[in-house]
Amino acid sequence: RMGAIPEGPEADRAMSRIEKESARMGDLVDGLLTLARLDEVPEPVRAPVDLAVVAAECRDDAKAIAPDREFTLDANEDVTVAGDEDQIRQLLANLLRNAIDHTPPETPVEIVVASGARSVEIEIRDHGPGINEENADQLFERFWRESDSRSRKTGGAGIGLAVVAAVASVHGGKASASNAPDGGAIFRVELARDPDSAISQDPPTDS
């Protein structure tokens, strides 16, 4: 703006690139700070969190970011878990932002919150190109980006899904990704109703 680039379209394009890179850097710093706090293993927050309410608010936020898309929400009754609402809200926001960043414009996104006996499952389904399932586990590793779809041009820094996995773990759960049979990607997060009792400890069902 001080004149290194003459005013006009070229300056506007340069400022746009700078502003987008600044926003990307801000997201990266926020993600790193979240991971650092989770790594510290502080005394966990355990308060009732209604995932239907949080999911509805995150859906509305996503609509504001991508008004050209349709976001639908299907939430069961009794989807309350004990946990940290701020962390769970960031988990949902990251999953929705991931769907926005890695699918074509106007691609619909579906949010499902389903209740179980000892856990609640959150499912974010898009109708984009899907994922390479060979790399499904690596998607949640820090700083990992798939060469074709998870590139810097979409704003990704390889932190968002790592935060999702870390928050899920703190809440006694897990995160996973797969392709839908009829196309698109599905990201699932399972959160324990009581995070101090791991989901893996659920007793086997009778066959």
Short mmCIF file of C-alpha atoms in Angstrom, two decimals:
data_model
loop_
_atom_site.label_atom_id
_atom_site.label_comp_id
_atom_site.label_asym_id
_atom_site.label_seq_id
_atom_site.Cartn_x
_atom_site.Cartn_y
_atom_site.Cartn_z
CA ARG A 1 0.00 0.00 0.00
CA MET A 2 3.04 2.29 0.40
CA GLY A 3 3.68 2.24 -3.33
CA ALA A 4 5.93 -0.76 -3.97
CA ILE A 5 3.27 -1.89 -6.46
CA PRO A 6 1.39 0.73 -8.50
CA GLU A 7 -2.26 1.20 -7.59
CA GLY A 8 -4.76 -0.69 -9.68
CA PRO A 9 -5.62 -4.34 -10.39
CA GLU A 10 -2.07 -5.55 -9.70
CA ALA A 11 -2.02 -3.93 -6.25
CA ASP A 12 -5.48 -5.29 -5.48
CA ARG A 13 -4.37 -8.82 -6.38
CA ALA A 14 -1.24 -8.50 -4.25
CA MET A 15 -3.22 -7.26 -1.23
CA SER A 16 -5.73 -10.08 -1.68
CA ARG A 17 -2.94 -12.67 -1.65
CA ILE A 18 -1.35 -11.08 1.44
CA GLU A 19 -4.66 -11.01 3.29
CA LYS A 20 -5.43 -14.65 2.44
CA GLU A 21 -1.96 -15.72 3.56
CA SER A 22 -2.39 -13.75 6.80
CA ALA A 23 -5.69 -15.52 7.45
CA ARG A 24 -4.06 -18.88 6.74
CA MET A 25 -1.23 -18.06 9.14
CA GLY A 26 -3.74 -17.05 11.80
CA ASP A 27 -5.53 -20.40 11.44
CA LEU A 28 -2.19 -22.21 11.67
CA VAL A 29 -1.21 -20.38 14.88
CA ASP A 30 -4.63 -21.04 16.44
CA GLY A 31 -4.33 -24.73 15.60
CA LEU A 32 -0.80 -24.99 17.01
CA LEU A 33 -1.86 -23.27 20.23
CA THR A 34 -4.77 -25.68 20.60
CA LEU A 35 -2.50 -28.69 20.08
CA ALA A 36 0.03 -27.29 22.56
CA ARG A 37 -2.67 -26.86 25.20
CA LEU A 38 -3.94 -30.40 24.60
CA ASP A 39 -0.40 -31.77 24.84
CA GLU A 40 -0.01 -30.20 28.28
CA VAL A 41 -2.65 -32.61 29.66
CA PRO A 42 -4.26 -30.07 32.03
CA GLU A 43 -7.12 -30.92 34.33
CA PRO A 44 -9.89 -31.78 31.81
CA VAL A 45 -13.11 -29.78 31.66
CA ARG A 46 -16.12 -32.00 32.28
CA ALA A 47 -19.40 -30.18 31.82
CA PRO A 48 -22.59 -31.24 29.99
CA VAL A 49 -22.39 -30.36 26.28
CA ASP A 50 -25.47 -30.76 24.06
CA LEU A 51 -23.95 -31.72 20.70
CA ALA A 52 -27.21 -30.97 18.87
CA VAL A 53 -27.04 -27.34 19.99
CA VAL A 54 -23.32 -26.98 19.25
CA ALA A 55 -23.73 -28.65 15.84
CA ALA A 56 -26.59 -26.29 14.92
CA GLU A 57 -24.52 -23.23 15.84
CA CYS A 58 -21.51 -24.51 13.89
CA ARG A 59 -23.78 -25.21 10.91
CA ASP A 60 -25.01 -21.61 11.01
CA ASP A 61 -21.40 -20.37 11.18
CA ALA A 62 -20.52 -22.52 8.15
CA LYS A 63 -23.48 -21.08 6.24
CA ALA A 64 -22.11 -17.61 6.87
CA ILE A 65 -18.69 -18.67 5.53
CA ALA A 66 -20.12 -20.49 2.49
CA PRO A 67 -23.59 -19.08 1.77
CA ASP A 68 -23.70 -20.82 -1.63
CA ARG A 69 -23.81 -24.25 0.04
CA GLU A 70 -26.55 -26.26 1.67
CA PHE A 71 -25.76 -27.52 5.18
CA THR A 72 -28.24 -29.99 6.67
CA LEU A 73 -28.33 -31.23 10.26
CA ASP A 74 -29.94 -34.42 11.57
CA ALA A 75 -29.48 -34.79 15.32
CA ASN A 76 -30.93 -37.42 17.63
CA GLU A 77 -32.32 -36.60 21.04
CA ASP A 78 -30.09 -37.17 24.06
CA VAL A 79 -26.74 -36.38 22.45
CA THR A 80 -25.17 -34.79 25.52
CA VAL A 81 -21.60 -35.63 26.53
CA ALA A 82 -19.42 -34.53 29.42
CA GLY A 83 -16.58 -32.42 28.08
CA ASP A 84 -15.11 -29.09 27.04
CA GLU A 85 -17.61 -27.19 24.89
CA ASP A 86 -14.99 -24.87 23.39
CA GLN A 87 -12.85 -27.80 22.24
CA ILE A 88 -15.83 -29.69 20.82
CA ARG A 89 -16.99 -26.54 19.02
CA GLN A 90 -13.54 -26.20 17.43
CA LEU A 91 -13.64 -29.87 16.43
CA LEU A 92 -16.92 -29.35 14.58
CA ALA A 93 -15.80 -26.08 13.02
CA ASN A 94 -12.61 -27.72 11.73
CA LEU A 95 -14.53 -30.60 10.17
CA LEU A 96 -16.94 -28.24 8.43
CA ARG A 97 -14.11 -25.99 7.24
CA ASN A 98 -12.35 -29.07 5.89
CA ALA A 99 -15.45 -29.95 3.86
CA ILE A 100 -15.70 -26.39 2.54
CA ASP A 101 -12.02 -26.16 1.62
CA HIS A 102 -11.73 -29.51 -0.14
CA THR A 103 -14.92 -29.72 -2.18
CA PRO A 104 -16.16 -27.68 -5.16
CA PRO A 105 -18.34 -24.61 -4.52
CA GLU A 106 -22.03 -25.32 -3.88
CA THR A 107 -21.28 -28.90 -2.76
CA PRO A 108 -23.81 -29.82 -0.04
CA VAL A 109 -22.61 -30.92 3.37
CA GLU A 110 -24.56 -33.16 5.73
CA ILE A 111 -24.15 -33.23 9.52
CA VAL A 112 -25.45 -36.16 11.55
CA VAL A 113 -25.28 -36.46 15.34
CA ALA A 114 -26.31 -39.92 16.53
CA SER A 115 -26.63 -41.22 20.08
CA GLY A 116 -25.34 -44.51 21.42
CA ALA A 117 -25.40 -46.19 24.80
CA ARG A 118 -21.97 -44.94 25.89
CA SER A 119 -20.97 -42.59 23.07
CA VAL A 120 -22.22 -40.01 20.59
CA GLU A 121 -21.13 -40.05 16.96
CA ILE A 122 -20.71 -36.97 14.79
CA GLU A 123 -20.65 -37.51 11.03
CA ILE A 124 -19.76 -34.88 8.44
CA ARG A 125 -20.53 -36.07 4.91
CA ASP A 126 -19.76 -34.09 1.74
CA HIS A 127 -20.42 -34.82 -1.92
CA GLY A 128 -17.00 -33.90 -3.26
CA PRO A 129 -14.22 -36.00 -4.81
CA GLY A 130 -13.67 -38.08 -1.68
CA ILE A 131 -10.35 -39.09 -0.15
CA ASN A 132 -7.58 -41.57 -0.91
CA GLU A 133 -8.53 -44.22 1.65
CA GLU A 134 -4.96 -45.53 1.70
CA ASN A 135 -4.10 -42.28 3.49
CA ALA A 136 -7.16 -42.18 5.75
CA ASP A 137 -5.21 -42.48 9.01
CA GLN A 138 -2.54 -39.99 7.91
CA LEU A 139 -5.19 -37.31 7.37
CA PHE A 140 -5.25 -36.77 11.14
CA GLU A 141 -1.48 -36.47 11.55
CA ARG A 142 0.04 -33.07 12.23
CA PHE A 143 1.25 -31.17 9.16
CA TRP A 144 0.29 -33.99 6.78
CA ARG A 145 -1.44 -32.97 3.55
CA GLU A 146 -2.47 -35.16 0.65
CA SER A 147 -0.59 -33.98 -2.42
CA ASP A 148 -3.63 -33.63 -4.70
CA SER A 149 -6.48 -32.35 -2.55
CA ARG A 150 -4.96 -31.20 0.74
CA SER A 151 -2.73 -28.51 -0.71
CA ARG A 152 -1.81 -25.03 0.41
CA LYS A 153 -3.90 -23.49 -2.38
CA THR A 154 -7.02 -24.54 -0.43
CA GLY A 155 -5.72 -22.88 2.72
CA GLY A 156 -4.88 -26.12 4.54
CA ALA A 157 -1.83 -26.35 6.78
CA GLY A 158 -2.24 -29.94 7.98
CA ILE A 159 -3.40 -28.82 11.44
CA GLY A 160 -7.22 -28.77 11.38
CA LEU A 161 -7.79 -32.52 11.34
CA ALA A 162 -4.95 -33.07 13.82
CA VAL A 163 -6.89 -30.86 16.24
CA VAL A 164 -10.02 -32.94 15.54
CA ALA A 165 -8.18 -36.16 16.43
CA ALA A 166 -6.59 -34.64 19.54
CA VAL A 167 -9.90 -33.28 20.87
CA ALA A 168 -11.61 -36.61 20.20
CA SER A 169 -8.87 -38.43 22.11
CA VAL A 170 -9.14 -36.08 25.10
CA HIS A 171 -12.87 -36.88 25.15
CA GLY A 172 -12.31 -40.64 25.23
CA GLY A 173 -13.07 -41.03 21.55
CA LYS A 174 -11.58 -41.31 18.09
CA ALA A 175 -11.75 -39.82 14.59
CA SER A 176 -11.84 -41.59 11.24
CA ALA A 177 -12.43 -40.91 7.54
CA SER A 178 -13.72 -42.94 4.62
CA ASN A 179 -15.50 -42.61 1.30
CA ALA A 180 -19.27 -42.89 0.96
CA PRO A 181 -20.47 -45.72 -1.31
CA ASP A 182 -22.14 -43.24 -3.68
CA GLY A 183 -19.34 -40.67 -3.65
CA GLY A 184 -17.96 -38.03 -1.32
CA ALA A 185 -16.08 -38.24 1.96
CA ILE A 186 -17.37 -39.07 5.42
CA PHE A 187 -15.54 -37.89 8.54
CA ARG A 188 -16.68 -39.51 11.77
CA VAL A 189 -15.89 -38.59 15.35
CA GLU A 190 -16.97 -40.69 18.30
CA LEU A 191 -17.07 -39.02 21.72
CA ALA A 192 -17.60 -40.92 24.95
CA ARG A 193 -20.51 -39.77 27.06
CA ASP A 194 -18.13 -40.15 30.00
CA PRO A 195 -14.64 -39.27 28.64
CA ASP A 196 -13.00 -40.88 31.68
CA SER A 197 -14.25 -44.25 30.39
CA ALA A 198 -12.71 -45.09 26.99
CA ILE A 199 -15.05 -46.18 24.22
CA SER A 200 -12.86 -49.22 23.60
CA GLN A 201 -13.90 -50.51 27.03
CA ASP A 202 -17.51 -50.96 25.95
CA PRO A 203 -18.58 -54.54 26.64
CA PRO A 204 -19.13 -56.69 23.54
CA THR A 205 -22.70 -57.16 22.40
CA ASP A 206 -24.26 -60.60 22.42
CA SER A 207 -24.31 -62.27 19.00
#
